Structures are given as C-alpha cells and as structure tokens.
CSV table of C-alpha atoms and ligand atoms in Angstrom, one decimal:
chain,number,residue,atom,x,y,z
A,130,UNK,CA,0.0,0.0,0.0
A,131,UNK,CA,1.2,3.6,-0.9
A,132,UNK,CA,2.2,5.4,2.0
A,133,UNK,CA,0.6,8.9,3.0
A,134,UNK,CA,2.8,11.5,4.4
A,135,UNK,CA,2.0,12.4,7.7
A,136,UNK,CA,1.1,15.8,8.4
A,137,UNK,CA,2.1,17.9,11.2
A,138,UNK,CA,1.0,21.5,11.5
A,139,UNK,CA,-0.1,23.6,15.1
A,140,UNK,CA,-3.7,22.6,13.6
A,141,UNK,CA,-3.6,19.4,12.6
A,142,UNK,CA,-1.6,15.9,13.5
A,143,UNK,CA,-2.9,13.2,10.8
A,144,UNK,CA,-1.0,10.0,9.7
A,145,UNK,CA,1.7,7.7,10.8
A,146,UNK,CA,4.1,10.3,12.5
A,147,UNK,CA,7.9,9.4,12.0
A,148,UNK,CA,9.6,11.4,15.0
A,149,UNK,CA,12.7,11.0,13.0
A,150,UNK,CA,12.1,11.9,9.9
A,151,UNK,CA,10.3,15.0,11.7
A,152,UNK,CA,13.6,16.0,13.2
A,153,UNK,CA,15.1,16.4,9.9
A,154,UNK,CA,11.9,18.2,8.3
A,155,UNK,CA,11.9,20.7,10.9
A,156,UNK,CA,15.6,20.8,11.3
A,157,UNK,CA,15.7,19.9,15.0
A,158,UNK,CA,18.4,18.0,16.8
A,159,UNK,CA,17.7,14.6,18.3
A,160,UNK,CA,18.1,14.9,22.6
A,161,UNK,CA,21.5,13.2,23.5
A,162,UNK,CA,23.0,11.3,26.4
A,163,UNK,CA,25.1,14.4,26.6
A,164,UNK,CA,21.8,16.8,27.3
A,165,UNK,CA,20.6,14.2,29.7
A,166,UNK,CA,24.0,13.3,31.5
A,167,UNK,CA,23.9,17.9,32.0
A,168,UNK,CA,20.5,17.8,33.2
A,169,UNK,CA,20.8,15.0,35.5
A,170,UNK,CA,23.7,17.1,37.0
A,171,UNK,CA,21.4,19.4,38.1
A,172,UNK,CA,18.1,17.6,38.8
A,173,UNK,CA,17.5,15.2,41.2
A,174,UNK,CA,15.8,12.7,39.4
A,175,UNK,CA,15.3,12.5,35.5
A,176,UNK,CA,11.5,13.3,34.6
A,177,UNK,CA,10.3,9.9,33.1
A,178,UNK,CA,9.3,11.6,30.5
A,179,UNK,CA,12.1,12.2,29.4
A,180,UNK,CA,13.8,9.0,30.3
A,181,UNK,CA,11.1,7.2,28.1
A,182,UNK,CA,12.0,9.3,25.1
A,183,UNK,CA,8.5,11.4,25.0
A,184,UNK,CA,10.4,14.5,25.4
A,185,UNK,CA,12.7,13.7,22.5
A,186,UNK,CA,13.8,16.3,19.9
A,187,UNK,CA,15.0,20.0,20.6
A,188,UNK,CA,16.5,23.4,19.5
A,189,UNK,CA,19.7,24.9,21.6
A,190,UNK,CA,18.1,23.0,25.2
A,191,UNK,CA,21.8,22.8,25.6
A,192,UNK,CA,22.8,26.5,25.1
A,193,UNK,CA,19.6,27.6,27.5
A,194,UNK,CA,21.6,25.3,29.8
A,195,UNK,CA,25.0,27.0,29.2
A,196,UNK,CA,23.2,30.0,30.0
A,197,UNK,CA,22.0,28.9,33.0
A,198,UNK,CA,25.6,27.5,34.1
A,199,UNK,CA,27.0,31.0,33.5
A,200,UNK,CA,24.5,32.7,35.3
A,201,UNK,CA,22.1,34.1,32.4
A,202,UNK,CA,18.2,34.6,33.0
A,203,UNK,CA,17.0,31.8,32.0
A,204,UNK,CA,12.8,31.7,31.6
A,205,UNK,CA,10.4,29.1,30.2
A,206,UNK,CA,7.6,29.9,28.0
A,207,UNK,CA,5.0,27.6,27.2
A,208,UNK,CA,1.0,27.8,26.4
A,209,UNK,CA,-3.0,26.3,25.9
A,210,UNK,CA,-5.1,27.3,22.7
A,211,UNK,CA,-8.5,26.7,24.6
A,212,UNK,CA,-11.0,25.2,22.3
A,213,UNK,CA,-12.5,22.7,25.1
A,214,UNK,CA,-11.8,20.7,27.9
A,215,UNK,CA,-8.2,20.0,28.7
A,216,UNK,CA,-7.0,16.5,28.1
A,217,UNK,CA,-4.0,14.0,29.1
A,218,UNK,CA,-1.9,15.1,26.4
A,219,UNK,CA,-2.4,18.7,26.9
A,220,UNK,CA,-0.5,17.6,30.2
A,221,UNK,CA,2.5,16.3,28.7
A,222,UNK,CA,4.5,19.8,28.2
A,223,UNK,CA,2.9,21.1,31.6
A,224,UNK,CA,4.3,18.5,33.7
A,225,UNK,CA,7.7,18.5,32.1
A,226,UNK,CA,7.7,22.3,32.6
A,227,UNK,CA,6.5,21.9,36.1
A,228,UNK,CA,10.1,19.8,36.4
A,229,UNK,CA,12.0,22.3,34.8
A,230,UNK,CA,10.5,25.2,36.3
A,231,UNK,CA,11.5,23.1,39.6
A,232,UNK,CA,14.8,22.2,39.0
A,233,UNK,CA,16.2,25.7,37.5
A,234,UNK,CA,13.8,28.0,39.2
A,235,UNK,CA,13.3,29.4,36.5
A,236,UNK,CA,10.4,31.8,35.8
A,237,UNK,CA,7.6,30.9,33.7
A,238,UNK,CA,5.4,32.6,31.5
A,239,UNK,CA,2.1,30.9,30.4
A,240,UNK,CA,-0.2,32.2,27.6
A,241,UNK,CA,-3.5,31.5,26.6
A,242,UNK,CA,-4.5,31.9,23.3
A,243,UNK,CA,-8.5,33.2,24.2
A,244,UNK,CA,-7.9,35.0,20.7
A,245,UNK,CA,-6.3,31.9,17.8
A,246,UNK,CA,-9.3,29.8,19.2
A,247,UNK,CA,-11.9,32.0,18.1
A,248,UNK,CA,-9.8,32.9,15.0
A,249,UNK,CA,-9.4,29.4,14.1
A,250,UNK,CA,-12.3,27.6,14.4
A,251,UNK,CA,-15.8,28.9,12.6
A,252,UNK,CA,-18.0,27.1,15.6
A,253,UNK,CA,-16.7,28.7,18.8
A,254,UNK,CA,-17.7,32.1,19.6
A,255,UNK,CA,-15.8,34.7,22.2
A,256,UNK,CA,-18.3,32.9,25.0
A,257,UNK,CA,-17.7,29.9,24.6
A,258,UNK,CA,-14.0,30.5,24.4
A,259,UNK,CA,-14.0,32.5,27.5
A,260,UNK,CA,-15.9,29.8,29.7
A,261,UNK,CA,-13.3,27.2,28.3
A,262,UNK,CA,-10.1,29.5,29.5
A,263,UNK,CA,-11.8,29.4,33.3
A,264,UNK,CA,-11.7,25.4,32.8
A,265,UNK,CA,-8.4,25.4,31.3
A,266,UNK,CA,-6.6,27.9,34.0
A,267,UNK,CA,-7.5,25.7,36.9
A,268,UNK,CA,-6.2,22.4,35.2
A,269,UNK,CA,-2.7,24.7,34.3
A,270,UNK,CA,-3.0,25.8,37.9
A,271,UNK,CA,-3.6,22.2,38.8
A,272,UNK,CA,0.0,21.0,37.4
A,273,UNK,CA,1.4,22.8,40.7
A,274,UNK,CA,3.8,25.6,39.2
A,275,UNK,CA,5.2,28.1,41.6
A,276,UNK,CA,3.0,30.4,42.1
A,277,UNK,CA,6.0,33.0,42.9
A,278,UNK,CA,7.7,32.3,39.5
A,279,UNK,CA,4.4,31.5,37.2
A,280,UNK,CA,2.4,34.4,35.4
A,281,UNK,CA,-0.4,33.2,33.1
A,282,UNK,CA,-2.2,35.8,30.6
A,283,UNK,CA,-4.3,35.2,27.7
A,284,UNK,CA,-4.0,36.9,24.9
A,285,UNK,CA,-7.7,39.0,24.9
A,286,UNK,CA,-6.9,40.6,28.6
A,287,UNK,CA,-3.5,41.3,28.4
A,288,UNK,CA,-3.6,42.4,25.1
A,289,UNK,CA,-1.5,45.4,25.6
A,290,UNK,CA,2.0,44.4,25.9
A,291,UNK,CA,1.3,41.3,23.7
A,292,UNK,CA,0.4,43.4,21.2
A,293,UNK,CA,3.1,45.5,21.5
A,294,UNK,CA,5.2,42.7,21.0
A,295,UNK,CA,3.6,41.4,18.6
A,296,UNK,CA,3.3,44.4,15.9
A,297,UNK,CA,7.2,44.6,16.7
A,298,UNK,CA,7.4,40.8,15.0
A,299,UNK,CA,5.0,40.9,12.5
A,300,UNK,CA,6.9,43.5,10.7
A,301,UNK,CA,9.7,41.8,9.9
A,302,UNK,CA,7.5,38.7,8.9
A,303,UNK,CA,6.2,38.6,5.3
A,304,UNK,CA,3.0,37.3,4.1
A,305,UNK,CA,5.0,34.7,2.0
A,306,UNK,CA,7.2,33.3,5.0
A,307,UNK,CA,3.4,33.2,6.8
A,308,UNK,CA,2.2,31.3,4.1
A,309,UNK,CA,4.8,28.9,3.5
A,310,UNK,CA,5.7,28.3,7.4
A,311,UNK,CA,1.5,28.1,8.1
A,312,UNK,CA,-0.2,26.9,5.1
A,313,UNK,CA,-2.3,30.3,4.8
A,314,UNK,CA,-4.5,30.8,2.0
A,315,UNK,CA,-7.0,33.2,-0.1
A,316,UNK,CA,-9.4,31.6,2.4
A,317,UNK,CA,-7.5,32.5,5.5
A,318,UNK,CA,-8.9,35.5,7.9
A,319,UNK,CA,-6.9,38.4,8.3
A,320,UNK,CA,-6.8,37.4,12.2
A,321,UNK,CA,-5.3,33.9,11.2
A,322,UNK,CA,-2.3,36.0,9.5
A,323,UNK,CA,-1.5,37.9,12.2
A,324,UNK,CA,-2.0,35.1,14.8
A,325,UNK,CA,1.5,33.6,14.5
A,326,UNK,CA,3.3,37.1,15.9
A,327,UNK,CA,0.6,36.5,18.9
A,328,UNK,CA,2.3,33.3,19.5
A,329,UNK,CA,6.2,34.9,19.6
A,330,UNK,CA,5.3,37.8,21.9
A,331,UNK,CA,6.3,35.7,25.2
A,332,UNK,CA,9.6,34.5,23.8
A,333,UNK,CA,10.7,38.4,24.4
A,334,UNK,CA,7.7,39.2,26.7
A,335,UNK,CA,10.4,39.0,29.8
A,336,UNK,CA,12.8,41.1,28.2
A,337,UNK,CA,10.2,43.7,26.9
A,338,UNK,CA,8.8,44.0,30.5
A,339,UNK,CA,12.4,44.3,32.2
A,340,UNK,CA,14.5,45.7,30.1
A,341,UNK,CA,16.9,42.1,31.5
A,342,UNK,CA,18.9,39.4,29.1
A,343,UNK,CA,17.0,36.4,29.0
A,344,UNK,CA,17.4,33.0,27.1
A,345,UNK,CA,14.0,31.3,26.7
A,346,UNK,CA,12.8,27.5,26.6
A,347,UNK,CA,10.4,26.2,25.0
A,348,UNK,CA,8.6,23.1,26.7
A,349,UNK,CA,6.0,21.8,24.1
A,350,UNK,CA,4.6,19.0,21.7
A,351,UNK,CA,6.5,19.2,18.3
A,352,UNK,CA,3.1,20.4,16.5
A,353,UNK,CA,4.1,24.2,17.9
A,354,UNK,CA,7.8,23.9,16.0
A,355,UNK,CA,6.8,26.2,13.1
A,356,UNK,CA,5.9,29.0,15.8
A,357,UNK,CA,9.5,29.2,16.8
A,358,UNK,CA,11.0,29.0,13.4
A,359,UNK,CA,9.4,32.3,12.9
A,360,UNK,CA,9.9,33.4,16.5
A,361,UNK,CA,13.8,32.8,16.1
A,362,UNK,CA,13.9,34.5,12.6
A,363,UNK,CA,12.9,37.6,14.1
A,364,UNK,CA,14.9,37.9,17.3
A,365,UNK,CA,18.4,38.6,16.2
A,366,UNK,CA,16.6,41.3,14.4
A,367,UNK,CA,14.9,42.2,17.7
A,368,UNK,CA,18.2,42.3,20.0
A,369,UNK,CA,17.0,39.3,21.7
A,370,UNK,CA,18.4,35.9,22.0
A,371,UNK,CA,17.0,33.2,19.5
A,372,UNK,CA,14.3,31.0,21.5
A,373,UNK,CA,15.7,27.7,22.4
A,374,UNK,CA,12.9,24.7,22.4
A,375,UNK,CA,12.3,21.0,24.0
A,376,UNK,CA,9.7,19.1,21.9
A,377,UNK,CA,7.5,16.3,23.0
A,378,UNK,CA,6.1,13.6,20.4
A,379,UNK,CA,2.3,13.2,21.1
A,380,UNK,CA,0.6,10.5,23.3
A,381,UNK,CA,-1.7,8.8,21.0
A,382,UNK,CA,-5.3,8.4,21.5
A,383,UNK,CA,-6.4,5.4,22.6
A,384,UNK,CA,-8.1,4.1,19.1
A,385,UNK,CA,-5.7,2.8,16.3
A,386,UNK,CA,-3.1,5.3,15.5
A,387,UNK,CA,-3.4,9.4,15.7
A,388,UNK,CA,-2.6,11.9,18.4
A,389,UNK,CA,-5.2,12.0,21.6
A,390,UNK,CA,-6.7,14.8,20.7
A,391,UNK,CA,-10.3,16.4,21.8
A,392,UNK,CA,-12.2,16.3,18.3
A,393,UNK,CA,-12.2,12.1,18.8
A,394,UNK,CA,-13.4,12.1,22.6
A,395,UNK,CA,-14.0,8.7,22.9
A,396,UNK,CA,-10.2,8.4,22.5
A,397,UNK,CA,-9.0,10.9,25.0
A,398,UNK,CA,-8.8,11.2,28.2
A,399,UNK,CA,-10.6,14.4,29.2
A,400,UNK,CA,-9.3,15.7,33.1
A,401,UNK,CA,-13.1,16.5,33.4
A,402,UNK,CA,-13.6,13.0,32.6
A,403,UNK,CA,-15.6,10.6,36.0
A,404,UNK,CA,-13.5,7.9,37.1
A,405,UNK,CA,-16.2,5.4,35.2
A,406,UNK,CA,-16.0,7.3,31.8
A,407,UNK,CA,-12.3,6.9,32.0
A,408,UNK,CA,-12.2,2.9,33.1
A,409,UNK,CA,-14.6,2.8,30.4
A,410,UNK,CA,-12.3,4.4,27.6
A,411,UNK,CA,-9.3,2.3,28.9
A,412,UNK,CA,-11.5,-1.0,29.1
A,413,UNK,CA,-12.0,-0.3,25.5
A,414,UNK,CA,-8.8,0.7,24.2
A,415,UNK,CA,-6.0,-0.8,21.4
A,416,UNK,CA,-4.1,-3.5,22.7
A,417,UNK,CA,-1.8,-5.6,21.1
A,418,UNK,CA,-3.6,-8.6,22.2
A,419,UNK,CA,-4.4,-11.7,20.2
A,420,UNK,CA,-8.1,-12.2,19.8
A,421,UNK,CA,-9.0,-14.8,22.1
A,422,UNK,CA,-6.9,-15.2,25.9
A,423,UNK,CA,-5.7,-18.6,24.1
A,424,UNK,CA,-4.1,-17.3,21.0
A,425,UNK,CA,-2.4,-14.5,23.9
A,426,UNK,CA,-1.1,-17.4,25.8
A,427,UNK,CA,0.5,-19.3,23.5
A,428,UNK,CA,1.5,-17.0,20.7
A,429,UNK,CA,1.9,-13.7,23.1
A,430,UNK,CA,0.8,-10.5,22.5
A,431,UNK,CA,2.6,-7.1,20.6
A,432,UNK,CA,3.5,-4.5,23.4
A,433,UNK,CA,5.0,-2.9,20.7
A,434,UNK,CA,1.7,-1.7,18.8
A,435,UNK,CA,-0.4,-1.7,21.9
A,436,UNK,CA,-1.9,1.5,22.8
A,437,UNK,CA,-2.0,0.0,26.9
A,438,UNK,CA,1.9,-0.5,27.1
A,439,UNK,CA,2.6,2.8,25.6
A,440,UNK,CA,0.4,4.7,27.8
A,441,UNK,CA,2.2,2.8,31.3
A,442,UNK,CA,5.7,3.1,29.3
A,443,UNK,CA,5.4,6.9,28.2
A,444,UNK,CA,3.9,8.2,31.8
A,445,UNK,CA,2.1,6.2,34.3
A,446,UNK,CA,4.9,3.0,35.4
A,447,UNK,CA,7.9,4.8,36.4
A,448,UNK,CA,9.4,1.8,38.0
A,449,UNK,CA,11.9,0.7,34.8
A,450,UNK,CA,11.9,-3.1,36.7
A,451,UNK,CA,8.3,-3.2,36.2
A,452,UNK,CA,7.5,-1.9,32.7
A,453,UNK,CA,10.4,-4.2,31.5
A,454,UNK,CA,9.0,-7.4,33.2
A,455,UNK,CA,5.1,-5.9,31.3
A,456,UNK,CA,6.9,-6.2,28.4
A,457,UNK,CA,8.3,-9.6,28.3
A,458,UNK,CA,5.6,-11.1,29.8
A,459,UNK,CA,3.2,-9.4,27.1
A,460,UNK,CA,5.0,-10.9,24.9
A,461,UNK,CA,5.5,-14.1,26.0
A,462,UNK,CA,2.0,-14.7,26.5
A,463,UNK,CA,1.9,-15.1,30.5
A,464,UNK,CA,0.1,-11.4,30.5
A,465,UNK,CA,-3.7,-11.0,28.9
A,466,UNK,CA,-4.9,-7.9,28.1
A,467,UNK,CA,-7.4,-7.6,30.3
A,468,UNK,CA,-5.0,-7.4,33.5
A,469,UNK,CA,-3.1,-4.6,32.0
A,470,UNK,CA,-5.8,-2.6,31.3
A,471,UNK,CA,-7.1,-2.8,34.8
A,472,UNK,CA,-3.6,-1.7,35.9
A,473,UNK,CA,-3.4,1.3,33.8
A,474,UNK,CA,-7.6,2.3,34.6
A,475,UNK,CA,-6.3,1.9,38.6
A,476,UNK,CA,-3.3,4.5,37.9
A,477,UNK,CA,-5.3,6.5,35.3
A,478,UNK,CA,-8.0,7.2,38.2
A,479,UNK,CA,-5.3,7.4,40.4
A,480,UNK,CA,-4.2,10.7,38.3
A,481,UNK,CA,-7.8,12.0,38.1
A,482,UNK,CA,-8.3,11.7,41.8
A,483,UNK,CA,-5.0,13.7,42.3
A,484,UNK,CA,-5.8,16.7,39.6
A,485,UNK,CA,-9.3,17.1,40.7
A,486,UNK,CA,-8.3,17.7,44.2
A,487,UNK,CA,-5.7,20.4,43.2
A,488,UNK,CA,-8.0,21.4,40.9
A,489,UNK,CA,-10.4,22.1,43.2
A,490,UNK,CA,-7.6,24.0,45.5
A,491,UNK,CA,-6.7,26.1,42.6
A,492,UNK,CA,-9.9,27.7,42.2
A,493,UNK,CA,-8.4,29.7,45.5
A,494,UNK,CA,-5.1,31.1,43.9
A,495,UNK,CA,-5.7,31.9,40.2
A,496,UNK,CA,-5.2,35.9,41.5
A,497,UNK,CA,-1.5,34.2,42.2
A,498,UNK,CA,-1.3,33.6,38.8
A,499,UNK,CA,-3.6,35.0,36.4
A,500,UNK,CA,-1.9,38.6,34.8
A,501,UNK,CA,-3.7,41.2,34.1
A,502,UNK,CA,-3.5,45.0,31.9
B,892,TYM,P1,-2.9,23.3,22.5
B,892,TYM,O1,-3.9,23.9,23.4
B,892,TYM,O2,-3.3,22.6,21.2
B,892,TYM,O3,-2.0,22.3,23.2
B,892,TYM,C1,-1.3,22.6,24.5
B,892,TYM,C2,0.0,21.9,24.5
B,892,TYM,O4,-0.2,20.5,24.5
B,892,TYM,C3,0.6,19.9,23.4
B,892,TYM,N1,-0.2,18.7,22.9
B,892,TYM,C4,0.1,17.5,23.1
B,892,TYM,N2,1.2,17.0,23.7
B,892,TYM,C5,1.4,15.6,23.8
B,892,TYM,N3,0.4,14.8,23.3
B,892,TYM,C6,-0.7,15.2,22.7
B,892,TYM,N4,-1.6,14.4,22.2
B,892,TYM,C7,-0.9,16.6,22.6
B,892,TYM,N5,-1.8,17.5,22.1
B,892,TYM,C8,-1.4,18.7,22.3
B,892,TYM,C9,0.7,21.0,22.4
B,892,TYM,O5,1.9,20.9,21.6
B,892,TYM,C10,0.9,22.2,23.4
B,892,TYM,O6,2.2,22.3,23.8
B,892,TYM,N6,-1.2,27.4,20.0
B,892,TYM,C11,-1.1,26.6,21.2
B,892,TYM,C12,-1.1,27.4,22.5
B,892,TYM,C13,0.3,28.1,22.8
B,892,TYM,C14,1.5,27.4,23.1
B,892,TYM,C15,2.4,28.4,23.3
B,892,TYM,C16,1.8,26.0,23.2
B,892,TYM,C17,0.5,29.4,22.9
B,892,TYM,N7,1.8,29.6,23.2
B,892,TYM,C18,3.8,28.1,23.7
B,892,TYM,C19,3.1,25.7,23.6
B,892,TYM,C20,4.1,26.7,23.8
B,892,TYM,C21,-2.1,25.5,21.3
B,892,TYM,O7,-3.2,25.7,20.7
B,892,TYM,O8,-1.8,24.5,22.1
C-alpha cells in the first residue's frame, strides 16, 4: 500500500508520524546522552518523560543550559489554545515544565491563546472561548507551578504588551514566510495572518517588561515547531536571543493510531472525565492482544503496537523493573490484556483523583497567577 505523508501542522496531526524523519523536516536536533547526563547534574531525578523518550527532539536546550551555568536569566515559555476541555496530552508539556520550572527555578510565563481559538475555528464564539479559558486555568494551575515564579495571561486581557510585541514581529515577517511556514491561503482570515506574531510575543515578553537578558525555553509538543521558526527569525533582528525549544512527540489516543486529541473524545482522556468514563475508555482501548486469551497465551501478545503498554511506558509506570517485566511477559504470552488494562484504569483514576483535588484548591489562587492590563 502507498504510503501517505504524515502531516504535522499547530492545527492538525494526521497520519503515521515518523519522529525521526520530523527532526530532519523541521531541522531539530535529536536529545542526547550528553543533554541528559547535564540535566541529571542538576536535577535530582530525570523526569520519566524524558527518560522514556517522549520528550525527544529540541533546539539549543543545551545553550539555554550553558546559559544557566553562566548565570544568564534563564525563563520558560510555554502555552494552551483553549478550544475545550483539557485532556492527558495537553498535560505532557505542563508537567515537564513543572520539572523544569522546579529544577532551574526558573520563571515561567504561560499564555492562553483566548484569541487563535476563536480565529481558528468557525464554531466557537468569544463565550464559549471564554468559559473554556476558566476550565483550562485551573487544570494549568492544577499542574502545581510556583506560584511565585508563574504568570499566566491570555491573549484578549493582556492584550497590551502582547500586542506591542507582537506588531514589533509581524513586521519583519512577510505574508509569503506566513504562508509557506502556516499553510495560509486566499481563504484565510486576516486574524489567522496575524495570529503567528501572537504566539512569539512571550519569547521576548520577559525582556520587553524588564528591560533584562533572558534565554528562553520552549517546553512543548513538536506540533508548535513552526511558531519558533518564525519566532527565532525575528529575534536577532529584535536584539533578543533566538528562543531555544524542547519538543515532546504526542501521546496517541487510545483508538488505532493518531494523536489523543479532543475532536475524537472517545479516545481521550478528558481531566473532566468521572473515574467510570475513564475505566470505560481504557476497558475499550487498542491492545496488542491476540483475539482470544488462548491465542495471547501461546502466541503472546505485541507491546509494541499496543496503545495500553505505551500509555504505562510513556507516563504512568515509572518503575523501569516493572515496565520491563510488562513487556516480556506481554510478549510471552503469560500477561492477557485484560490485566493490563485494569492496571493502567487503577493508575489513570489514580491521576484523576489527584488533579481534581488540586483542581479544586486552585480555584483559591488563580489571582496568584492570572496577569492582568
Ligand atoms: P494546544 O492547546 O493545542 O496544546 C497545548 C499543549 O499540548 C501539546 N499537545 C500534546 N502533547 C502531547 N500529546 C498530545 N496528544 C498533545 N496534544 C497537544 C501542544 O503541543 C501544546 O504544547 N497554540 C497553542 C497554545 C500556545 C502554546 C504556546 C503552546 C501558545 N503559546 C507556547 C506551547 C508553547 C495551542 O493551541 O496548544
């Protein structure tokens, strides 16, 4: 059979993504031993995110590192376009920035982009966007950032200094670089065009505030890439220092293949989700499995295509031993599918529990947070 390209744009994630033919599309280096051997130096423990490979691919994470060894401001920057109810994978970048922002502590600055959601997409209106950013706050707020170092702003209510960022980019960015970096077209609003200088404010927002040096990082899925290609175009011609970037590959819903992602929501696992929704979705997931528990046991099932194992491998079984011993035993047929997925819906509402109860606490400290004009 002919195989499609896959496509990865800020918009959409369709096909079969190859993470490393995507590092040479979007011209991004592969994370070494080397980055991890510096980090560990400075961390007390390796986020299993990134020991499991999820966090994967960058741009200058090593010279943001540098920086930070010589003493250099060093800031994260990361963001939520909020077009519905946050789910796991949303999480992904959060949590590792939670680790970063931990270990260097390092200021963060957190946008919300109230105004690319109601560009974007014809259904939602400026309501409906607006009731989804209260959602979506408390779920950021949830990830437990310190509330000292953290400012979050969306774009509509603290337009003013975005703005002024943001008409300082967009004039060195042409319609032609927009098109070819975005895909825009005819079709596209004028909103749309402007949008991607929206996006690069915060990569100088700390510097246009202070007036201070600072090297930024970029915690995010590889979907926002383009962004920063733009973003670190600009910046020489800006005074600033080029953006660096760490880039996450996507947790995949938990169908057949593709991203989790909230337009297929019996595939994702919504934070909003009960505890028996999410069983449910688990209980019904992709395994590897054979199709009956005797074909499992004697020919063994394929951890390797199962949608289960990924999900304990990538985030929820930290203990190395134990997702090992899953693996051989999944594939040597002493493990049915069944079992696993009853582990995974245990630590799965395990993780719900958790966020809704510091969900619920920070309904008490988004003025902590939340930036305002
Ligand atoms: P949004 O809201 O689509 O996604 C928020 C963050 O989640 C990542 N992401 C995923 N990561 C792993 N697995 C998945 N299945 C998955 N789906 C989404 C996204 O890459 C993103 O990091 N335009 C942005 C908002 C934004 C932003 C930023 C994001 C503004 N400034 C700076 C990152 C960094 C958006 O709509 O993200």
């Amino acid at each position: 059979m002919e195989r499609v390209d896959p496509v990865v744009t800020p918009w959409e994630v369709r096909g079969e993504v190859d993470y490393k033919e995507l590092i040479e599309k979007f011209g991004v280096e592969p994370i070494t031993e080397e980055i991890v051997k510096r980090l560990r130096k400075h961390s007390s423990g390796l986020h299993v995110l990134l020991r499991r490979g999820v966090f994967f691919s960058h741009r200058e994470f090593d010279e943001w590192i540098d920086s930070y060894e010589k003493g250099v401001k060093v800031i994260l920057y990361t963001g939520r376009g909020p077009s519905g109810n946050t789910h796991l994978g949303h999480m992904i970048p959060w949590m590792f920035t939670k680790y970063l922002q931990d270990t260097f502590k390092c200021d963060l600055y957190f946008q919300i982009t109230d105004d690319e959601k109601f560009l974007f997409n014809p259904e939602l209106s400026t309501d409906q966007v607006a009731e989804y950013t209260k959602g979506n706050l408390l779920d950021i707020i949830a990830v437990g950032f310190d509330p000292e170092r953290t400012k979050i702003f969306t774009d509509l209510t603290y337009s003013k200094p975005l703005y002024n960022m943001a008409v300082r980019i967009a004039k060195h960015v042409t319609f032609s670089t927009a098109k070819a970096t975005f895909g825009f077209s005819d079709s596209s609003n004028i909103g749309m065009v402007f949008f991607p200088a929206m996006q690069a404010a915060p990569c100088f927002l700390h510097q246009y505030l202070t007036s201070e040096d600072a090297h930024v990082l970029i915690p995010c899925a590889i979907d926002q890439e383009p962004y920063w290609r733009v973003s670190r175009d600009v910046a020489p011609k800006m005074g600033y220092r080029k953006p660096a970037g760490v880039y996450s590959k996507f947790i995949p819903g938990l169908g057949s293949g593709g991203k989790m992602s909230a337009s297929l929501p019996d595939t994702a696992i919504f934070l909003s989700d009960t505890n028996e929704e999410a069983v449910r979705k688990v209980k019904n997931a992709f395994t590897g499995g054979q199709p009956t528990i005797r074909e499992q046991k004697e020919r063994g099932g394929n951890p390797d295509i199962c949608v289960v194992y990924s999900y304990l491998y990538s985030l929820f079984d930290e203990d190395d031993r134990a997702v090992a011993e899953t693996y051989s035993s999944c594939k040597g047929g002493g493990l049915i599918c069944g079992e696993c997925k009853e582990r995974l819906a245990r630590k799965v509402v395990a993780f719900l529990e958790d966020h809704r109860a510091r969900r619920e606490k920070a309904k008490d400290s988004v003025g902590k947070f939340l930036i305002k004009e």
